Coordinates of C-alpha atoms in Angstrom, one line a residue:
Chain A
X1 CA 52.6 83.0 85.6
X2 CA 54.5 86.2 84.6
X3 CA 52.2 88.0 86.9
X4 CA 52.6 85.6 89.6
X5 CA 56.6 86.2 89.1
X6 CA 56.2 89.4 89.2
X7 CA 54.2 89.9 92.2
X8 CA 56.5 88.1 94.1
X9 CA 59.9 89.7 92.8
X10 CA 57.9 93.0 94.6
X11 CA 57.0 90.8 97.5
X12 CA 61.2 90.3 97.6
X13 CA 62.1 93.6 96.6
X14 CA 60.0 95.2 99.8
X15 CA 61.5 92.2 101.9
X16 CA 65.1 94.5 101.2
X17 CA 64.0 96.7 103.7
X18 CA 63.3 95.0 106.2
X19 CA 66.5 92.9 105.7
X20 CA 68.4 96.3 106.0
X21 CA 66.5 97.2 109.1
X22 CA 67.2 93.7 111.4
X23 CA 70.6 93.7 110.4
X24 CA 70.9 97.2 111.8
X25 CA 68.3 97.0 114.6
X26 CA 69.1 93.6 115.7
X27 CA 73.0 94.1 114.4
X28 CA 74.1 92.6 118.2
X29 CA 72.2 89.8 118.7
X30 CA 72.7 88.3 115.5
X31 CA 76.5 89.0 115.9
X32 CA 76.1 86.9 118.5
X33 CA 73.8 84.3 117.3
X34 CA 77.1 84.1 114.4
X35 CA 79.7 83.5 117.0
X36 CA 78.0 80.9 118.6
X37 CA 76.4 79.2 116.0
X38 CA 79.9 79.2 114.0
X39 CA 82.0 78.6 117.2
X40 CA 84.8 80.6 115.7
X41 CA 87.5 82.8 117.3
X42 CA 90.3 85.2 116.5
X43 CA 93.0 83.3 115.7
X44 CA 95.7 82.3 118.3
X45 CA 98.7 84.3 116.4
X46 CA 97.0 87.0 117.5
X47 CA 95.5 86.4 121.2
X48 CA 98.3 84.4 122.3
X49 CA 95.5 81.3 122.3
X50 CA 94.0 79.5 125.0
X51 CA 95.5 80.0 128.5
X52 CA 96.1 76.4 129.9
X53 CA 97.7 77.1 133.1
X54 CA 97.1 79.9 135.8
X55 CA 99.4 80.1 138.6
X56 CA 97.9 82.1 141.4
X57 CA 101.1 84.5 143.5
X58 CA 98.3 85.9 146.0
X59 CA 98.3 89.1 144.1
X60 CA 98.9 88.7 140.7
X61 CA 98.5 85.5 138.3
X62 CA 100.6 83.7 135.6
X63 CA 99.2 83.0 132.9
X64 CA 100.3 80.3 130.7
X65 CA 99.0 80.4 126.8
X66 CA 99.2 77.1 124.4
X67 CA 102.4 77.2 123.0
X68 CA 100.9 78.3 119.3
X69 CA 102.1 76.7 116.1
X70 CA 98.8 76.6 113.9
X71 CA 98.7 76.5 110.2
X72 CA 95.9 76.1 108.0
X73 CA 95.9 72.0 107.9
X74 CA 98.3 71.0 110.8
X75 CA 101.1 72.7 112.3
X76 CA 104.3 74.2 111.6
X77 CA 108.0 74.2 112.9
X78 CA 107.8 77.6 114.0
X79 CA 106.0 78.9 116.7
X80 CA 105.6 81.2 120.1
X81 CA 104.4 81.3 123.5
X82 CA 102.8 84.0 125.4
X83 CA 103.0 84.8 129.5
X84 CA 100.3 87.2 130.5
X85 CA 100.6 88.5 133.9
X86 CA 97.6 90.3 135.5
X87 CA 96.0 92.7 136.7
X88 CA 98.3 95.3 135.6
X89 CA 97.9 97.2 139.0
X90 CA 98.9 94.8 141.5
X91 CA 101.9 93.9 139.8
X92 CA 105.6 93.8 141.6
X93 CA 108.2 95.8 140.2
X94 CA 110.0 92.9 139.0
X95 CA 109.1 89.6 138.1
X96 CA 111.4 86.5 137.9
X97 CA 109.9 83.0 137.2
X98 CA 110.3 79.7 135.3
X99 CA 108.1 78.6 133.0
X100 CA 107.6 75.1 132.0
X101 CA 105.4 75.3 128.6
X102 CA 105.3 72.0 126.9
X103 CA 103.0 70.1 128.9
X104 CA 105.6 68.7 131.4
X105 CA 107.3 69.8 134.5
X106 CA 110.5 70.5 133.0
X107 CA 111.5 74.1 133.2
X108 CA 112.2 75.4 129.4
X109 CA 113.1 79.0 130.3
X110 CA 113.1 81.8 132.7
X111 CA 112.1 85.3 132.5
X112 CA 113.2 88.6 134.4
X113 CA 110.5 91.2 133.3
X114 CA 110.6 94.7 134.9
X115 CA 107.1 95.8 134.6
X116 CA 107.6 99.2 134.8
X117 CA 110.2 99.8 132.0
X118 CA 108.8 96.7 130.2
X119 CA 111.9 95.2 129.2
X120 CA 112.4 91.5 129.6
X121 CA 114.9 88.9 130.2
X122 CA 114.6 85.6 128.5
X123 CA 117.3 82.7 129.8
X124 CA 116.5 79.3 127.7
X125 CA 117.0 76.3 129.1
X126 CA 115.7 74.2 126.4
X127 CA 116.7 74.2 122.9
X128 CA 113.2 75.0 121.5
X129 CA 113.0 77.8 123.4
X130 CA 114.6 80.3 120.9
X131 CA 114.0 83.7 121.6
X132 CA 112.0 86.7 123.4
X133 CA 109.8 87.8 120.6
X134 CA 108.6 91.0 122.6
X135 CA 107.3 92.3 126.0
X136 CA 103.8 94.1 125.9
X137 CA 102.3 96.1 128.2
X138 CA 98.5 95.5 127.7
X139 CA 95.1 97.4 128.8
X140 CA 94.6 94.7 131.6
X141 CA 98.3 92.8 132.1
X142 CA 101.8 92.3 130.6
X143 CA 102.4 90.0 128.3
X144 CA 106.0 88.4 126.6
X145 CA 105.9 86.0 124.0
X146 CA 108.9 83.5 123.3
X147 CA 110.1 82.3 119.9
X148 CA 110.1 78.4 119.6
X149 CA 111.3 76.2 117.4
X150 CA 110.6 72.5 117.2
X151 CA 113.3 69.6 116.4
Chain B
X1 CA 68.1 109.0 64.8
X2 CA 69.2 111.8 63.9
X3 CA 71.2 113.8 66.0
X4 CA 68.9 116.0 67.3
X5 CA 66.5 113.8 68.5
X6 CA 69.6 111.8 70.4
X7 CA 71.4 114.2 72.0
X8 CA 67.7 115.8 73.5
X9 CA 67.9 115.2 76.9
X10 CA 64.3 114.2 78.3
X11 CA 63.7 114.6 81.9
X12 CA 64.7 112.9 84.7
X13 CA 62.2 109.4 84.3
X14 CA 61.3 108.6 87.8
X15 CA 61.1 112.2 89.3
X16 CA 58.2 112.4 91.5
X17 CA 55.6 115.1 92.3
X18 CA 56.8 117.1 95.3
X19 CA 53.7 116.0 97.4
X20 CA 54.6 112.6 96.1
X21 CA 58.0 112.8 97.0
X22 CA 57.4 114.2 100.5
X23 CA 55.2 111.2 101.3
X24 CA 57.5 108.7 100.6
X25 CA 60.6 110.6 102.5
X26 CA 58.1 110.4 105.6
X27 CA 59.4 106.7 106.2
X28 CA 63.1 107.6 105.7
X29 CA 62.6 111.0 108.5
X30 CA 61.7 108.0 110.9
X31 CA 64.0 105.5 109.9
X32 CA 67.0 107.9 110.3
X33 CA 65.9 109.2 113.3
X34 CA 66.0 106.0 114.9
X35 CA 69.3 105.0 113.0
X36 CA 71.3 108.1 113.8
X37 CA 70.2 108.4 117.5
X38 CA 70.1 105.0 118.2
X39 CA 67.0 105.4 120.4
X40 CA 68.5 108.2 122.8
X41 CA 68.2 112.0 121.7
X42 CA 72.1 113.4 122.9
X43 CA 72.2 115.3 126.0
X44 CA 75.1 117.7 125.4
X45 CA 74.1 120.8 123.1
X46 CA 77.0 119.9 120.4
X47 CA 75.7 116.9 119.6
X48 CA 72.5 117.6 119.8
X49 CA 73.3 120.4 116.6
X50 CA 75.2 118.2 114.8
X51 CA 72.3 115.0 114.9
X52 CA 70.0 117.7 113.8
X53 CA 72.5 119.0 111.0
X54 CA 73.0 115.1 109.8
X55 CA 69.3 114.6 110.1
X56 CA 68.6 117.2 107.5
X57 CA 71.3 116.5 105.4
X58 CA 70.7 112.8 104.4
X59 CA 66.8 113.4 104.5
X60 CA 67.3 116.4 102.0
X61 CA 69.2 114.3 99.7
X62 CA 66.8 111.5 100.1
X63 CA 64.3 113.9 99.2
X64 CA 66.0 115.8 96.4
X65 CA 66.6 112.4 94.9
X66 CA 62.8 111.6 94.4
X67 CA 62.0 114.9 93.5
X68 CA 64.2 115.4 91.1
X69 CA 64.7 111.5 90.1
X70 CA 68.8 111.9 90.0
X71 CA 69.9 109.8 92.3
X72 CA 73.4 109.6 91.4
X73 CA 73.7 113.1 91.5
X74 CA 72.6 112.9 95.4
X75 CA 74.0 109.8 96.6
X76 CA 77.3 111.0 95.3
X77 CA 77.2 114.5 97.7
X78 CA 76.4 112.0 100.7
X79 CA 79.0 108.7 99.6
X80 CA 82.0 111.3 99.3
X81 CA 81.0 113.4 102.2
X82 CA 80.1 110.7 103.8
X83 CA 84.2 109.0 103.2
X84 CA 85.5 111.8 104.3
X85 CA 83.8 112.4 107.5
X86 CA 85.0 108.9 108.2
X87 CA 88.4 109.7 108.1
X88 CA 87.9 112.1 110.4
X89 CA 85.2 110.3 113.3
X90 CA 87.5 107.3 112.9
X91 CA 90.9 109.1 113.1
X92 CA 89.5 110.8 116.3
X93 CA 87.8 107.9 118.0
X94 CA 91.3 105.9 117.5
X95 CA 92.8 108.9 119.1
X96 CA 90.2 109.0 121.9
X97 CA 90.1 105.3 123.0
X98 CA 93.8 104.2 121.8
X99 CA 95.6 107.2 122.1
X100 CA 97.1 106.9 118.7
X101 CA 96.9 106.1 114.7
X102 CA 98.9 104.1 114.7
X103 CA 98.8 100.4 115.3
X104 CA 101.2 98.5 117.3
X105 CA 102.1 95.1 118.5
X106 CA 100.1 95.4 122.1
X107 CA 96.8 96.8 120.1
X108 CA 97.5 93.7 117.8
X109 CA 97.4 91.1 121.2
X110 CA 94.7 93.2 122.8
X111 CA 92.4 92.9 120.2
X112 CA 92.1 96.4 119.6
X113 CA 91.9 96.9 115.3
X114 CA 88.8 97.4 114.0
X115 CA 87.2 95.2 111.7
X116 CA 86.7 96.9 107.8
X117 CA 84.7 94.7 105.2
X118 CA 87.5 94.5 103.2
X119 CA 89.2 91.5 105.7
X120 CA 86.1 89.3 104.6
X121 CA 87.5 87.2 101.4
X122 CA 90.5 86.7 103.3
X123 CA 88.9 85.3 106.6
X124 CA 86.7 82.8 104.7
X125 CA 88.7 79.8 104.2
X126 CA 91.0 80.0 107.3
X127 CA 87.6 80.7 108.8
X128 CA 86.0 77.5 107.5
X129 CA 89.3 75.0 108.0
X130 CA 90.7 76.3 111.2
X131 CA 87.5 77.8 113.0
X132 CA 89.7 81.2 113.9
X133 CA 89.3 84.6 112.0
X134 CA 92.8 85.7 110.5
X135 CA 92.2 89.3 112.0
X136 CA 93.7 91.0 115.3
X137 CA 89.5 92.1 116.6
X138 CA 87.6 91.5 118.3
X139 CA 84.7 88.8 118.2
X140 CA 81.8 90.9 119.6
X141 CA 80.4 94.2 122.0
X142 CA 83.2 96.6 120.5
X143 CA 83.5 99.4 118.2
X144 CA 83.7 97.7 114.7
X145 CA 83.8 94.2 116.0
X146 CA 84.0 91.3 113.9
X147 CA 81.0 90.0 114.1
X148 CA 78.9 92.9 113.8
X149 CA 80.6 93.6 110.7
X150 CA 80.1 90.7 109.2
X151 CA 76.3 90.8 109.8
X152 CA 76.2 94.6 108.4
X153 CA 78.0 93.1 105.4
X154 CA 75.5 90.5 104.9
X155 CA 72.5 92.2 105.5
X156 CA 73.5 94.4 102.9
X157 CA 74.7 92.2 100.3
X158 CA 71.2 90.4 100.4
X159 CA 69.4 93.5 100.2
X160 CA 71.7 95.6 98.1
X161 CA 74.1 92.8 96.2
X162 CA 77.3 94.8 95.2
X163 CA 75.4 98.4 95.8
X164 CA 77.1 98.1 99.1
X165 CA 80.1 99.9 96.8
X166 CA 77.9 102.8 96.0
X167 CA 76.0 102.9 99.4
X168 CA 77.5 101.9 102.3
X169 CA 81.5 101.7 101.8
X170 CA 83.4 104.3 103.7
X171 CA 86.1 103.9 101.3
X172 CA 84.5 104.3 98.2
X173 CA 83.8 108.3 98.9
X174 CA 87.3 108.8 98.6
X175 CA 87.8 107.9 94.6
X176 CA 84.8 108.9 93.9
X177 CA 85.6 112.4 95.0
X178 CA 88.9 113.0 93.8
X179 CA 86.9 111.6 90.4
X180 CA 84.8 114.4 90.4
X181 CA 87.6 117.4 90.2
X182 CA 88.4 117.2 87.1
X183 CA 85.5 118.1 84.5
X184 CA 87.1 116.9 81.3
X185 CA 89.1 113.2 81.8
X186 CA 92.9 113.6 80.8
X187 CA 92.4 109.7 79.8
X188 CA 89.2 108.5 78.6
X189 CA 90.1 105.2 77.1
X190 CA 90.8 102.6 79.6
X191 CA 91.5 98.8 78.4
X192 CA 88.6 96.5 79.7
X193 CA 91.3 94.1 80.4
X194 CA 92.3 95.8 83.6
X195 CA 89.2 94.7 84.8
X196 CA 90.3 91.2 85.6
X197 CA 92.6 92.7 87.6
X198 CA 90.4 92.6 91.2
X199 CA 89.6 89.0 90.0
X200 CA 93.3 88.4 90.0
X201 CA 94.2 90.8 93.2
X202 CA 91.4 88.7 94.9
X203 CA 92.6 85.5 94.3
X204 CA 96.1 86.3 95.2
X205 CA 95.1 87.7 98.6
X206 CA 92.8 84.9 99.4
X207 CA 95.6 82.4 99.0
X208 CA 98.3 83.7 100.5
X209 CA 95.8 85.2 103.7
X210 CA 95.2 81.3 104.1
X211 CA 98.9 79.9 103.8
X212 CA 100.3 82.5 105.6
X213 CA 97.0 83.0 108.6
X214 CA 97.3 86.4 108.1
X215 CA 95.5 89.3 106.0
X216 CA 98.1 90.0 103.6
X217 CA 95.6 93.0 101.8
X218 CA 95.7 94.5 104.8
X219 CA 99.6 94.6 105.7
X220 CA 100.6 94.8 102.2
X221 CA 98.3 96.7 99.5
X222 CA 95.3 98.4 101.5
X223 CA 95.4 102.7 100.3
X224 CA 93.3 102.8 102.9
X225 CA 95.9 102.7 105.8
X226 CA 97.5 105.8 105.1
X227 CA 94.2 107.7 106.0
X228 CA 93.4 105.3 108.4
X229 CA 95.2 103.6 110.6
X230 CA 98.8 102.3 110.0
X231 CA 101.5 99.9 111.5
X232 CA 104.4 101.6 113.5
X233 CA 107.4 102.2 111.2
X234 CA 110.3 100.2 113.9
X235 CA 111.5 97.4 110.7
X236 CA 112.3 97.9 107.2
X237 CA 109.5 95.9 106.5
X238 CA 107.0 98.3 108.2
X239 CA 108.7 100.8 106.2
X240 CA 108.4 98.6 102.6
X241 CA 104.3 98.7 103.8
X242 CA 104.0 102.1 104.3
X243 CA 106.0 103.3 101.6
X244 CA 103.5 100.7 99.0
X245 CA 100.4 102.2 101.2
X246 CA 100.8 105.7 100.4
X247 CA 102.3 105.2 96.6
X248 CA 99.0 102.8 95.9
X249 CA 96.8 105.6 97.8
X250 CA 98.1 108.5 95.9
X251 CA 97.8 106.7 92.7
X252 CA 94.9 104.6 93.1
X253 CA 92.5 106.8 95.0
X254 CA 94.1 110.3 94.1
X255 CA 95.6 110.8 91.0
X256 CA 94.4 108.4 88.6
X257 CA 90.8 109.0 89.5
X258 CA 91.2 112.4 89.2
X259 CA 92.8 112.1 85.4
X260 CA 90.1 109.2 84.7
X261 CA 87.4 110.3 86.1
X262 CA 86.4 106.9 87.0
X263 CA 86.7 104.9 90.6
X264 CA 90.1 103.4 89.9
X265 CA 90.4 102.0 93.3
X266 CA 86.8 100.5 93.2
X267 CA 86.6 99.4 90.0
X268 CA 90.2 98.2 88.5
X269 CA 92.1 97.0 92.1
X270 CA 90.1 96.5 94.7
X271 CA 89.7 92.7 95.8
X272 CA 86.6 92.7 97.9
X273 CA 84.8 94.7 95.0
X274 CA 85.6 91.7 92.7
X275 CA 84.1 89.2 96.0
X276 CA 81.2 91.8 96.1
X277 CA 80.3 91.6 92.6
X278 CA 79.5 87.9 93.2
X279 CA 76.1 89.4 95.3
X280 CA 74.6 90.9 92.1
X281 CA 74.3 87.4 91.0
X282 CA 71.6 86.5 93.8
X283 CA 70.2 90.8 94.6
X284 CA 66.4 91.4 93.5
X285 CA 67.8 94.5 92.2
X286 CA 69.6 95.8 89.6
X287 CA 69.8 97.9 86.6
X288 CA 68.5 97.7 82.9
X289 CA 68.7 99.5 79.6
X290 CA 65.3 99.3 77.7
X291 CA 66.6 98.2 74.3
X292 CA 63.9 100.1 72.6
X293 CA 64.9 103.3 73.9
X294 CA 68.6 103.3 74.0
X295 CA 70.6 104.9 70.9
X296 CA 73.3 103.4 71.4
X297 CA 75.2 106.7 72.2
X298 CA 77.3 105.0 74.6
X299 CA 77.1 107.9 77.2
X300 CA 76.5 105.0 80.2
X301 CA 79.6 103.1 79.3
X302 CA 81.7 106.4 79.0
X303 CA 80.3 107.6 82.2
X304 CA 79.9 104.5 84.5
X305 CA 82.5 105.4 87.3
X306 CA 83.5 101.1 87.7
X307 CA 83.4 99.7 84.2
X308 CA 80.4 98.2 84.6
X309 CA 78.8 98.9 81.1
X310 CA 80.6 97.7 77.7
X311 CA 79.2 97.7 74.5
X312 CA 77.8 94.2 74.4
X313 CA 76.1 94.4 77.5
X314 CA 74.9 97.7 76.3
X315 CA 73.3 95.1 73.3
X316 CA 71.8 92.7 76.2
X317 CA 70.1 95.9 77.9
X318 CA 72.1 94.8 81.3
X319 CA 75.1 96.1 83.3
X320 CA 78.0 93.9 84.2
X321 CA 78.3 91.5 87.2
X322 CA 80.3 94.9 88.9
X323 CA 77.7 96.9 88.6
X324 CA 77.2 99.0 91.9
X325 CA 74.2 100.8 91.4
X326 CA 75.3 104.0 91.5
X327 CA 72.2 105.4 89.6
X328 CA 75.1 107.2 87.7
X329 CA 73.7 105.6 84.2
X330 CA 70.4 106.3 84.9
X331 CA 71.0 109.8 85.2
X332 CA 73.5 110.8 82.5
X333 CA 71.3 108.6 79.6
X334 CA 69.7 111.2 77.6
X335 CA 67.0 109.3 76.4
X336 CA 65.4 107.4 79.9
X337 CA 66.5 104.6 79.0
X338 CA 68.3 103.2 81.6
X339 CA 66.6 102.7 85.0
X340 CA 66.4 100.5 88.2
X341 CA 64.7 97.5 87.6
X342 CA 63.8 94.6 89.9
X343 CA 64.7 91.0 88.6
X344 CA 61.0 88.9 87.8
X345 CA 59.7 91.9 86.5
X346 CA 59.1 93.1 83.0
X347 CA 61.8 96.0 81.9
X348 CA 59.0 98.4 80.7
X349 CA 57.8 97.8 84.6
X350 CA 57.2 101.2 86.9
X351 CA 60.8 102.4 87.3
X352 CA 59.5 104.5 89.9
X353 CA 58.9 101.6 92.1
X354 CA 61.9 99.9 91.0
X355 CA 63.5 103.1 92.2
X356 CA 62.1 103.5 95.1
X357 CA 62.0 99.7 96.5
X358 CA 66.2 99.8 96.1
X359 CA 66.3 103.3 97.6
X360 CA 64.5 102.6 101.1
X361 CA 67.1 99.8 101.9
X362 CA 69.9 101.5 99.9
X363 CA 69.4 104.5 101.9
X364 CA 68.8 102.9 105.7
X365 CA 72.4 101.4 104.8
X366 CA 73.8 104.4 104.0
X367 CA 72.2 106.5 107.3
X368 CA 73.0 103.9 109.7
X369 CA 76.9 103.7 108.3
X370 CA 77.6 107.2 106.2
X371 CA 74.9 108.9 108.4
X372 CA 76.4 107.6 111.3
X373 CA 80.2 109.2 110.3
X374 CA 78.9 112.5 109.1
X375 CA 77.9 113.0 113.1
X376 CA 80.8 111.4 114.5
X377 CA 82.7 114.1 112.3
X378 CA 80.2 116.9 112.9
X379 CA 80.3 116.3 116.7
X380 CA 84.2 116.4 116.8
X381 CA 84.6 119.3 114.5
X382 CA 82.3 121.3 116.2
X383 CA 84.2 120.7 119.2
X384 CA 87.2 121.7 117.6
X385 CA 86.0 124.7 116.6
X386 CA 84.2 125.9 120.0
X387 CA 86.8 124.3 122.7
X388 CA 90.4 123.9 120.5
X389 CA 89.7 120.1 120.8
X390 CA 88.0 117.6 119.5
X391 CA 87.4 115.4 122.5

């Protein structure tokens, strides 16, 4: 029996190898495998979240993130929004629009962003809208997010 | 014992026969040829040099370390070299692909941080409750992605259990280094206490990474960022961080190290060494004092660079759960002793195969990562040095 225990702790201990050499050789596709197998993502607070509305100006798009409030178990009061606009090249000078970003057609706010200075204009119309957070210029698009607060 | 008898140091009790140890480097010459290359021999001249320099580096220590049997001795010219070439290759690719050190909001939305080991205790339970990962990476198919990481970690923490310390953390160079400089330890005698102290530092950043969905190691208490890569200073916040980043680095990584001469960083604060430790629990390998051999001289627990040897586990013949398998014990014990030992087996067992079955993985891990920065950094200094840049 010791034997036996023994021959197979070597067995285990040579195993070690070639553990070390699929996770390096075969590093990618197992990343992979992990992503889709765990179905997780980087967490909205830092990508802005899911985009759930584009709106198509011929050259350049809106795009309209989730507004994000996440917390560990639930939500929170406070929160953001991001605006992406893209692609980065074929974007006007300035851009002026309303954004409605609760779900509804209500306007909550309107921004002036000038895309080559990259400093925005935030005008609320809503009381949950609360502030502009920051304007980003990005590798692919510009990108604002807005401060909101829920009642 | 007398006196004589004890303080005779024996030689080194796994060194091989240089025939012997030639033979079983042969695996490790192709292994890190495929690892450093990653299939494709470089087409500009530079690099070609410095893949050849790194190749001969890590293979001569891989090979001085069976010949002579000193593996501590070895592995710690390649860990601290292998830190500091990291500083540089990664300093210079965030320069070459982001333009800058330093990290701001847009790099943040764009995914653009890489991912360090270090996130991983924090990302587990947000990870698990909310499906996200508290960390501004990327998923996949980037330098350092999150994934990819994570896989690397694994792999090695099955293989290697919290050898990953000694082996393959590009941190871990740095304290281990400054450790070295100073032959004769200005303080000796360290409290065992403060070793509860990762425990404690983990468990603090866990929690508050889930409440607040953010890695709170890494914005408030990583010594790493002021070599690495750090937050813009625009807020007295980012100023509070950066101030706590370089005060922990100077005095965690720099200055008590170098009046310890232990890894203070490693062994007394850092949070995902305490998580790591947790791997020795389930490794085939670690390390073992043959009770019949040891004098009790307490040389190993003096020496051991993480506090991983104390006088009662000294009396059980086994290191503590923090052991990293530096091999540091195994070569400072005057009387053989202490050696690498695989768990199932008896402690009297072939040490040289012990030895060598933890070195193949141990040192695959450390080409592919260390090996890996010790080119990056070659390749840019010698550009430096031949063109006045290093991209």
């Amino acid at each position: 029996m010791i034997r036996l225990k023994g021959a197979f702790a070597y067995m285990v201990a040579v195993l070690m190898t070639f553990v070390a050499l699929a996770a390096l050789m075969g590093g990618t596709f197992l990343a992979a495998k992990l992503v889709n197998a765990t179905g997780v993502k980087v967490s909205p607070w830092y990508t802005g979240g899911e985009v759930v509305q584009t709106i198509d100006h011929g050259s350049y798009r809106t795009l309209i993130h989730r507004p994000v409030f996440d917390t560990l178990v639930g939500q929170k009061k406070d929160g953001f929004i991001q605006i992406d606009w893209e692609p980065l090249g074929a974007l006007p000078e300035k851009i002026s629009e309303d954004i409605a970003c609760f779900g509804n057609s209500n306007k909550d706010f309107h921004i002036n962003l000038d895309t080559k200075t990259n400093v925005a204009e935030l005008t609320s119309y809503n009381p949950e809208v609360i502030s502009l957070a920051g304007s980003y210029k990005l590798k692919e698009r510009m990108a604002v997010r807005v401060v909101l607060c829920r009642e | 014992m007398s006196n004589g008898l004890m303080n005779r140091v024996l030689p080194a009790p796994a060194a091989f026969q240089p025939l012997k140890a030639l033979l079983c480097t042969i695996p490790m010459l192709l292994l890190s040829a495929m690892m450093l290359s990653h299939g494709s021999f470089p087409t500009e001249p530079l690099q070609r040099i410095a893949l050849g320099l790194t190749y001969i580096f890590c293979n001569g220590l891989f090979f001085l370390m069976l010949y002579t049997g000193k593996v501590h001795r070895y592995r710690s010219v390649f860990f601290i070299t292998a830190a500091f070439a990291f500083i540089i290759s990664f300093g210079a690719n965030l320069l070459e692909v982001r333009g800058s050190m330093v990290l701001n909001e847009a790099n943040i939305i764009d995914g653009d941080t890489p991912f360090c080991h270090l996130v991983i205790p924090m990302v587990i339970i947000p990870a698990a409750l909310t499906k996200t990962i508290i960390f501004p990476g990327t998923l996949l198919n980037r330098f350092a992605s999150i994934a990819g990481m994570v896989v690397l970690w694994l792999g090695a923490s099955v293989a290697l259990g919290r050898g990953w310390c000694s082996w393959v953390c590009f941190y871990g160079g740095l304290d281990e280094g400054f450790s070295r400089l100073c032959k004769k330890p200005v303080i000796s005698d360290i409290d065992t206490k403060w070793t509860y102290l990762p425990w404690a530092v983990l468990l603090g950043i866990v929690l508050t990474s889930a409440l607040t969905l953010s890695p709170t190691y890494c914005e408030w208490l990583c010594p790493f960022k002021t070599v690495t890569e750090f937050g813009a200073i625009t807020s007295f916040k980012t100023l509070i961080q950066t101030v706590i980043f370089v005060t922990l680095f100077l005095a965690l990584v720099v200055v008590l190290p170098i009046i310890t001469g232990r890894r203070i960083q490693c062994g007394l604060f850092c949070p995902f060494a305490a998580f790591q430790s947790v791997t020795n629990k389930f490794n085939i390998f670690d390390i073992r004092i043959d009770r019949e051999k040891c004098v009790d001289c307490n040389r190993c627990s003096k020496g051991c660079p993480t506090f991983s040897l104390d006088e009662a586990s000294i009396r059980e013949g086994k290191t503590l759960l923090s052991c990293t398998k530096c091999g540091k014990c195994v070569d400072i014990c005057p009387r053989q002793a202490i050696r690498f030992h695989i768990k199932g087996t008896s402690v009297s067992a072939s040490a040289e195969s012990a030895r060598l079955l933890f070195l193949y993985p141990a040192f695959i891990f450390a080409t592919a990562v260390g090996g890996g920065m010790v080119y990056g950094a070659m390749v840019r200094v010698l550009k430096l040095v031949t063109t006045g840049s290093m991209f």
